[in-house]
Coordinates of C-alpha atoms and ligand atoms in Angstrom, one line a residue:
X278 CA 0.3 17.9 -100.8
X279 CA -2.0 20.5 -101.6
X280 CA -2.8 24.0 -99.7
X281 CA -5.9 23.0 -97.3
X282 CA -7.8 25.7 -95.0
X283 CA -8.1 24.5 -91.6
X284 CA -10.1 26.1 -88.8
X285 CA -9.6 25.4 -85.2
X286 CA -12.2 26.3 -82.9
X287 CA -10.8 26.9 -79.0
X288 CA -7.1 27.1 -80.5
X289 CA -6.3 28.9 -77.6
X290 CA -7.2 26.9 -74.7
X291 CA -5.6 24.0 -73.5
X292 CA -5.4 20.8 -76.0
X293 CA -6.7 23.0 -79.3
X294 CA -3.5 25.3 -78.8
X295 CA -1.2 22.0 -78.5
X296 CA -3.2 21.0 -81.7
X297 CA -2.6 24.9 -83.3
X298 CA 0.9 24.3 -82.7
X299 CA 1.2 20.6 -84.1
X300 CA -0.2 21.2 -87.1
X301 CA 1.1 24.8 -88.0
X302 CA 4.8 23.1 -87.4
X303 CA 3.8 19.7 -89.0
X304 CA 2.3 21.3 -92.1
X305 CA 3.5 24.7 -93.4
X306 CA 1.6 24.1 -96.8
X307 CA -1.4 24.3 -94.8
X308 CA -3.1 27.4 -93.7
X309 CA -4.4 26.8 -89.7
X310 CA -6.9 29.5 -88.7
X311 CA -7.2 29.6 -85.0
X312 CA -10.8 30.9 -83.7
X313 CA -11.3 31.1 -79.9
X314 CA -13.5 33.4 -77.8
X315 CA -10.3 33.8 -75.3
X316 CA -12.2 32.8 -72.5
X317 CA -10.6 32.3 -68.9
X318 CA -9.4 29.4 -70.3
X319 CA -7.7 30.7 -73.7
X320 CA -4.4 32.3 -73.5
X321 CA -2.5 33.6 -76.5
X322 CA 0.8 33.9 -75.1
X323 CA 1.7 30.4 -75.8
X324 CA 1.5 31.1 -79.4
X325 CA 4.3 33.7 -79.6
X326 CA 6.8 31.6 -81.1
X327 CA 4.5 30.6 -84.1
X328 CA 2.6 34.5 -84.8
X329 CA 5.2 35.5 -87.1
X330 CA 4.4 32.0 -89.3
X331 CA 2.7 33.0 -92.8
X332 CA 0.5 29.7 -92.3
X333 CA -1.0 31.0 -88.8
X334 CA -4.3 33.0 -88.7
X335 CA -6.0 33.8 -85.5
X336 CA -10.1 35.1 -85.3
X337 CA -11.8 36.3 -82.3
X338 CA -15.0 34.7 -82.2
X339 CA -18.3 33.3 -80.3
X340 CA -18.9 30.0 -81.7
X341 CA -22.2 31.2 -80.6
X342 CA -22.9 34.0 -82.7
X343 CA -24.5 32.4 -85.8
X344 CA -24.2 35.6 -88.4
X345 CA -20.5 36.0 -87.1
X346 CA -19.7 32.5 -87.9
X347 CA -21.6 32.4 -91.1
X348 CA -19.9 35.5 -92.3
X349 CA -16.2 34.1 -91.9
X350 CA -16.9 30.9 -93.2
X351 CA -18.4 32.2 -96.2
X352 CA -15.5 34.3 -96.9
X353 CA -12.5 31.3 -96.0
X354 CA -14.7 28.6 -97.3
X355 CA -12.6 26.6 -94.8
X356 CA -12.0 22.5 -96.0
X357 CA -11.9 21.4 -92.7
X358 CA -12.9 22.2 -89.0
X359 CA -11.4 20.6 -86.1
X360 CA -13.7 21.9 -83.0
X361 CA -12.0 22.0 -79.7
X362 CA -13.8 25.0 -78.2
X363 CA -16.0 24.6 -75.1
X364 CA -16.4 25.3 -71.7
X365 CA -14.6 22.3 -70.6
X366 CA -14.1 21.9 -66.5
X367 CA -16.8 20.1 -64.3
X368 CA -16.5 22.2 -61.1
X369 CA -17.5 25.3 -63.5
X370 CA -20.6 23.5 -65.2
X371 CA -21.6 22.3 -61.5
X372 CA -21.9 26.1 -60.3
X373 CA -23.4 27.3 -63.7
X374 CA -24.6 24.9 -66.1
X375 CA -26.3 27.8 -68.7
X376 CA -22.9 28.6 -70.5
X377 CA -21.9 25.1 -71.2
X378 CA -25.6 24.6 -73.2
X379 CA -24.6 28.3 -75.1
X380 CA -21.0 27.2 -76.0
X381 CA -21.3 23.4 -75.9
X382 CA -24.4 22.5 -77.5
X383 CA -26.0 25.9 -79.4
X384 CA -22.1 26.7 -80.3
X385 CA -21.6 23.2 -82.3
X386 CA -25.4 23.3 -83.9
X387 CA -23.8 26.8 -85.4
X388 CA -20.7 25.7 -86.6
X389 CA -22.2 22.6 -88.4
X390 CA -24.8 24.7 -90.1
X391 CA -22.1 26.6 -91.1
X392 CA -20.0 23.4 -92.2
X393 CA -23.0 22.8 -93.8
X394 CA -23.2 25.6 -96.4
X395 CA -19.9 25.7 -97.3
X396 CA -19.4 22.1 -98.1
X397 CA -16.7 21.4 -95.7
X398 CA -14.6 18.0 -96.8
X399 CA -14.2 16.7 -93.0
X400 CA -16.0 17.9 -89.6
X401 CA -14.1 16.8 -86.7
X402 CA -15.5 17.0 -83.0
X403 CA -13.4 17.0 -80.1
X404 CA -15.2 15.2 -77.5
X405 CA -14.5 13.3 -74.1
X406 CA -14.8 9.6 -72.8
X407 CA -16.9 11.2 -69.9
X408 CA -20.2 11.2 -72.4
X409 CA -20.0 7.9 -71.3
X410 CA -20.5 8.2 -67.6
X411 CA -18.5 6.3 -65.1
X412 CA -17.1 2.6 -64.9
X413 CA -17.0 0.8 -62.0
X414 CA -13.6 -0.6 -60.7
X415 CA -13.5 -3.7 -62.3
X416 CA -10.1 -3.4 -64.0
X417 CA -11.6 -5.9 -67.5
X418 CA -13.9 -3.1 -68.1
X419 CA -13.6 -0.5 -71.1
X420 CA -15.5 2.3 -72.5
X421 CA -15.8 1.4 -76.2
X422 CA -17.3 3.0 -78.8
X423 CA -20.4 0.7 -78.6
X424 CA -21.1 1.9 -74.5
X425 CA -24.6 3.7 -73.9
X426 CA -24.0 7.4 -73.9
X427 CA -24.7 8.2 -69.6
X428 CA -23.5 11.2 -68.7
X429 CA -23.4 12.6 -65.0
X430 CA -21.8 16.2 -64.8
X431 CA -23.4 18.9 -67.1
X432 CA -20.6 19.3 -68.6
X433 CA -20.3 16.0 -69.7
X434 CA -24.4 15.8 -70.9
X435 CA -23.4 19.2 -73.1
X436 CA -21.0 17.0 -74.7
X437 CA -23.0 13.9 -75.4
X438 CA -25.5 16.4 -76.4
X439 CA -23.2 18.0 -79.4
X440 CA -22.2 14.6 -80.4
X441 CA -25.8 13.5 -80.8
X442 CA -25.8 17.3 -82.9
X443 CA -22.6 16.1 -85.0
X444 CA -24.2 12.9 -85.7
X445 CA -27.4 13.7 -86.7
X446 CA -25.8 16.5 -89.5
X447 CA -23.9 13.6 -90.8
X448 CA -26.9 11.1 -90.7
X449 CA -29.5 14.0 -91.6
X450 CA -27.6 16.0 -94.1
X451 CA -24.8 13.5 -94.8
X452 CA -22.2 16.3 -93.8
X453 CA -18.8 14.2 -93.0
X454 CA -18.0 14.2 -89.5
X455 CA -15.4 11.8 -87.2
X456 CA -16.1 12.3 -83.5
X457 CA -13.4 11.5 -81.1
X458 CA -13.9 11.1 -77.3
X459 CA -10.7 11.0 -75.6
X460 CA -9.4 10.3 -71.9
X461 CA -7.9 13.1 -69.7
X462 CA -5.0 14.9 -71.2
X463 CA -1.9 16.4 -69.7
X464 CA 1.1 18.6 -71.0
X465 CA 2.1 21.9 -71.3
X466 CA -0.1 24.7 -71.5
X467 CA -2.6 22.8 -69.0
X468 CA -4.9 25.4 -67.4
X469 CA -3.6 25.0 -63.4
X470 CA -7.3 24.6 -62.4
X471 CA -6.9 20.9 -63.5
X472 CA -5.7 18.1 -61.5
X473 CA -2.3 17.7 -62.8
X474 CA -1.0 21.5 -63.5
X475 CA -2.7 22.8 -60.0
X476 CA -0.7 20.2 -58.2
X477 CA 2.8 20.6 -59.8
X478 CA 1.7 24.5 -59.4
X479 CA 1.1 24.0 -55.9
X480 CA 3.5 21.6 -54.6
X481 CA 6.1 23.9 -56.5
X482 CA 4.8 26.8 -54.2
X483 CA 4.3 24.6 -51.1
X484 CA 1.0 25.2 -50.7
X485 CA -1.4 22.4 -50.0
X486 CA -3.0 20.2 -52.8
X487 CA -6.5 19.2 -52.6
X488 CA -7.6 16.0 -53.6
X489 CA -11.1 15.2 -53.5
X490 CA -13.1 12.5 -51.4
X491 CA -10.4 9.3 -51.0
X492 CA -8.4 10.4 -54.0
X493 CA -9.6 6.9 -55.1
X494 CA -11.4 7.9 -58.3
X495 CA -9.5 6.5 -61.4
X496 CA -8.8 8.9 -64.7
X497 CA -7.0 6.9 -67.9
X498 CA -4.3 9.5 -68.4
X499 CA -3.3 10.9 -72.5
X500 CA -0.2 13.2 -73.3
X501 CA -1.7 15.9 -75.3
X502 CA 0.9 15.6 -78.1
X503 CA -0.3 11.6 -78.4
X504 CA -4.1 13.0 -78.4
X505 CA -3.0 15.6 -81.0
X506 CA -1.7 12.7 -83.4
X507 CA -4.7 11.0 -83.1
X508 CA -6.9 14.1 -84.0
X509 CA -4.5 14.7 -87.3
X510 CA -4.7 11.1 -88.5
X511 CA -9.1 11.2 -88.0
X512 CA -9.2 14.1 -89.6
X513 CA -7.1 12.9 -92.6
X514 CA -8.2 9.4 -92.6
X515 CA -11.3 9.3 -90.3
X516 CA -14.6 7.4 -92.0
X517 CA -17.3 9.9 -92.4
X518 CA -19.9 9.1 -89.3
X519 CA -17.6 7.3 -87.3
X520 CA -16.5 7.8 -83.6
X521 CA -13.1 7.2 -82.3
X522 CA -12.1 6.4 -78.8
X523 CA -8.4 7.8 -78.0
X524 CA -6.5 6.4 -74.6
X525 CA -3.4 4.8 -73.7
X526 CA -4.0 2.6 -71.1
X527 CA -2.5 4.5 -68.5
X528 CA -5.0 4.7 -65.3
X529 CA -4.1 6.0 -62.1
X530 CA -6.1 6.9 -59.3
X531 CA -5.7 10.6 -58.3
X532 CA -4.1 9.7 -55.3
X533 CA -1.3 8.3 -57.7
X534 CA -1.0 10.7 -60.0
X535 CA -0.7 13.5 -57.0
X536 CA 1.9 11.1 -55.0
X537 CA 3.6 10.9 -58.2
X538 CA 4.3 14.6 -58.9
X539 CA 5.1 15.2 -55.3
X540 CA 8.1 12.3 -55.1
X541 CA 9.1 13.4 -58.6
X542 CA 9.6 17.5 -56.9
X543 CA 11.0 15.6 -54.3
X544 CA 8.3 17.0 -51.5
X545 CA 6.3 15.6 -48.7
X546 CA 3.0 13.9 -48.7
X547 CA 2.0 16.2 -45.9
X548 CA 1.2 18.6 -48.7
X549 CA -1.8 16.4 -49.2
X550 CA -5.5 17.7 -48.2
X551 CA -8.4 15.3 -48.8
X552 CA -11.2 17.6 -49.3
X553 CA -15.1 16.9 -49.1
X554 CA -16.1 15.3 -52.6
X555 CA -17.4 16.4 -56.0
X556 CA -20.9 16.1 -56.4
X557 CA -21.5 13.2 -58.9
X558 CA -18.0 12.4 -59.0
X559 CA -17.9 9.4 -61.4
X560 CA -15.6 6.5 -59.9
X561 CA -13.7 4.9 -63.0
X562 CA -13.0 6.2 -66.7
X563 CA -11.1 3.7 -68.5
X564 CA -10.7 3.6 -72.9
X565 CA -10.6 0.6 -75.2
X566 CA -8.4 2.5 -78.0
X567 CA -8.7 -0.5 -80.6
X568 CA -10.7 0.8 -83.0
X569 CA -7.9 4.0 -83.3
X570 CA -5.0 1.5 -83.4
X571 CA -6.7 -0.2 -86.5
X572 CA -6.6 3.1 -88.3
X573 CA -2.9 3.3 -87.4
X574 CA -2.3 5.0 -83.9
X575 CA -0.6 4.3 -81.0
X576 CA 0.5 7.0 -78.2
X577 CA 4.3 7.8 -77.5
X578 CA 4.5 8.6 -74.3
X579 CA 3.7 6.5 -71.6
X580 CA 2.5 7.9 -68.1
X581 CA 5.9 7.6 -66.5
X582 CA 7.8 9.4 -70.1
X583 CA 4.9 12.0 -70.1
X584 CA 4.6 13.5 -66.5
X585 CA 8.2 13.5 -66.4
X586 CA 8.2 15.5 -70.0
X587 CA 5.5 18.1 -68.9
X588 CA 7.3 18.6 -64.3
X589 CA 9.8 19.2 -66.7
X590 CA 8.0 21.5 -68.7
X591 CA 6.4 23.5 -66.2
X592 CA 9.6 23.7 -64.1
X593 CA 11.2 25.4 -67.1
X594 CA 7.5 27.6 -68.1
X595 CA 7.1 29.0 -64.3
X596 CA 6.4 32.9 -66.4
X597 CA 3.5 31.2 -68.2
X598 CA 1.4 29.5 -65.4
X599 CA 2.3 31.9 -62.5
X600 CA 0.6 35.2 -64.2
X601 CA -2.4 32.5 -65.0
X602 CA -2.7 31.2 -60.8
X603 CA -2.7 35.0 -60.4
X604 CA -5.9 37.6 -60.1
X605 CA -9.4 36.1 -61.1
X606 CA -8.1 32.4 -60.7
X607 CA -7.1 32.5 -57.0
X608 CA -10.2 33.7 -56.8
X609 CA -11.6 30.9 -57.9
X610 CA -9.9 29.0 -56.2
X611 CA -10.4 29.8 -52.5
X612 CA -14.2 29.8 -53.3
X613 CA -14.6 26.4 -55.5
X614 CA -12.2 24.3 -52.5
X615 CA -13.0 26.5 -49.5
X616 CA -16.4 25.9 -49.7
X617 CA -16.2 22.2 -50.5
X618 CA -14.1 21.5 -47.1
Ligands
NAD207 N1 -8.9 18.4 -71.1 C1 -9.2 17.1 -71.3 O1 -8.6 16.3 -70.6 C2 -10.1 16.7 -72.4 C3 -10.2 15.3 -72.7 C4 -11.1 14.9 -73.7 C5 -11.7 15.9 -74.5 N2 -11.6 17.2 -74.2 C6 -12.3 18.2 -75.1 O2 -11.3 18.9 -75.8 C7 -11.7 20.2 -76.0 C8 -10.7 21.2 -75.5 O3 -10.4 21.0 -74.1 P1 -9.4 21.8 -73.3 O4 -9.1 21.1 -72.1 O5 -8.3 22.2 -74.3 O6 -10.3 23.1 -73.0 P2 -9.9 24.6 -72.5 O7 -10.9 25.0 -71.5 O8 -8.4 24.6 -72.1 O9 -10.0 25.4 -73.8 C9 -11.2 25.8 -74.4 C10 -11.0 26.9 -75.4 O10 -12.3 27.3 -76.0 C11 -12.4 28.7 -76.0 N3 -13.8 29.0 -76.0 C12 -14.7 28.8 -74.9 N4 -15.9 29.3 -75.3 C13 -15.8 29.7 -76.6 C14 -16.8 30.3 -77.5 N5 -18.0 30.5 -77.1 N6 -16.3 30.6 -78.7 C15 -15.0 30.4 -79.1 N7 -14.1 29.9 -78.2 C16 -14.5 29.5 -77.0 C17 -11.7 29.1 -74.7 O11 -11.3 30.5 -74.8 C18 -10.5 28.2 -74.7 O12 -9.4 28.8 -75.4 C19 -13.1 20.4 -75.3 O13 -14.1 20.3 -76.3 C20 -13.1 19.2 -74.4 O14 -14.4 18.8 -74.2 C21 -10.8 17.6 -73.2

């Protein structure tokens, strides 16, 4: 196989640095560039073990500043872009919508311009089932590929927003793009704000877990590493212009998923604290992955296999999340689930 330059956008955060790591292991004939802003959500530390590696590059960048980005991808003439960066958790885009336009929206128009000019053989953009707003509970019901863009959060509307974007370049200008919306992810490396590292993290520390409204809201659940497999195989074998849903069929309500963990720690249910709900928090998210299968994936991991895999994972990795649940993100913390009480 031949040498190919690959540039991943938000290699450092959550899912992008799984994806960093997949592909510089997978593939050392091909040379993975990882560009990240190192945000509150990007952390370098996970990628100790692969620095060394001749075929791992990493750029500090603003997907946002358009003569930056120019300039580097005029000089790497990269083949392919696999865009992961983004401001990426609800609560935040609640509080302050602004930086999820800049990084979301403006950051993707930039990086496709500068696709664009250097004649890029394959775009791919990360994006998330929740463009498609909420299902109801009706357990027959799927998002599919073919479901009316709705979404409710502003984070999810900067999404849809830089798919439309992504689209339109490969509609417009014919640039070759694959978008892929994907359910929730979990694994290691999860940032502990989200649902399933900030409850291991806190039942761990026997602190209480909040669960918002009923804990009745349903999420279909991915492993990253099954997500990461289905990002490789669009971005080798993905049709120019298409979209790709990526799930597993797993849904759980919260509830489930947080009754889960604490059974699996072997703790009480009294940890539990409902907590007053998230403003326009959609009900159901549920993915009809057909269109995926037919191109030739199908996850690993089931729900049970993967949160077993990734307790595991953070029992044996306490180093790496407790410096993160330390400083500026307790912070956060008290404010974002004091306030809602
Ligand atoms: N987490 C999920 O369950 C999920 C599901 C489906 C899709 N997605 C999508 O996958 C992508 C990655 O999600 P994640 O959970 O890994 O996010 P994350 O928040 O863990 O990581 C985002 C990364 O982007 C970087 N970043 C932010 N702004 C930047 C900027 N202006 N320039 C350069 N880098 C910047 C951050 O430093 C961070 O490393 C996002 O686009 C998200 O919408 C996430």
């Amino acid at each position: 196989m031949s040498r190919k330059k690959i540039l991943v956008t938000g290699g450092a955060g959550f899912i992008g640095g799984n994806f960093v790591q997949y592909m510089v292991d997978k593939y050392p004939q091909y040379d993975i560039y990882n560009l990240d802003l190192l945000t509150y959500a990007g952390d370098l530390t996970k990628h100790k073990h692969i620095e060394t590696k001749d075929n791992y590059y990493f750029v500090k960048a603003d997907i946002a500043e358009r003569e930056t980005i120019m300039a580097l991808f005029e000089k790497e003439k990269f083949e392919y872009v696999v865009h992961f960066a983004a401001e990426s958790h609800v609560d935040r885009s609640i509080t302050d919508p602004g930086i999820f336009v800049q990084t979301n929206v403006l950051g993707t128009q930039i990086l496709l311009d500068a696709a664009r000019a250097v004649e890029v053989t394959k775009f791919v953009h990360v994006s998330t089932d929740e463009v498609y707003g909420e299902l109801d509970f009706d357990p027959s019901t799927f998002f599919t590929e073919e479901t009316p863009l709705q979404p409710n959060s502003p984070y999810s509307a900067s999404k849809a927003s830089s798919d439309l974007l992504v689209r339109a370049y490969h509609e417009t200008y014919g640039l070759p793009v694959s978008i892929t919306r994907c359910s929730n992810n979990y694994g290691p490396y999860h940032f502990p704000e989200k649902l399933i590292p900030l409850t291991i993290s806190r039942v761990l520390n026997e602190q209480k877990v909040p669960v918002y409204g009923d804990g009745k809201n349903i999420r279909d659940w991915l492993h990253v590493n099954d997500h990461c497999a289905a990002i490789n195989l669009v971005m080798h074998e993905g049709v120019n212009g298409e979209v790709y849903n990526v799930g597993g069929h797993n849904e759980k309500t919260n509830l489930e998923v947080v009754k889960t963990i604490i059974k699996t720690l072997g703790k009480s249910e009294e940890l539990i604290e409902f907590v007053k709900d998230r403003l326009g928090h959609d009900k159901r998210y549920a993915i009809d992955p057909t269109k995926l299968e037919n191109l030739g994936w199908k996850p690993t991991y089931t729900f049970e296999t993967g949160i077993a895999q990734t307790i595991q994972w953070y029992l044996d990795n306490t180093e790496w999340w407790e410096q993160i649940i330390s400083g500026d993100y307790q912070k956060y913390f008290d404010k974002q689930y004091t306030v809602n009480k």
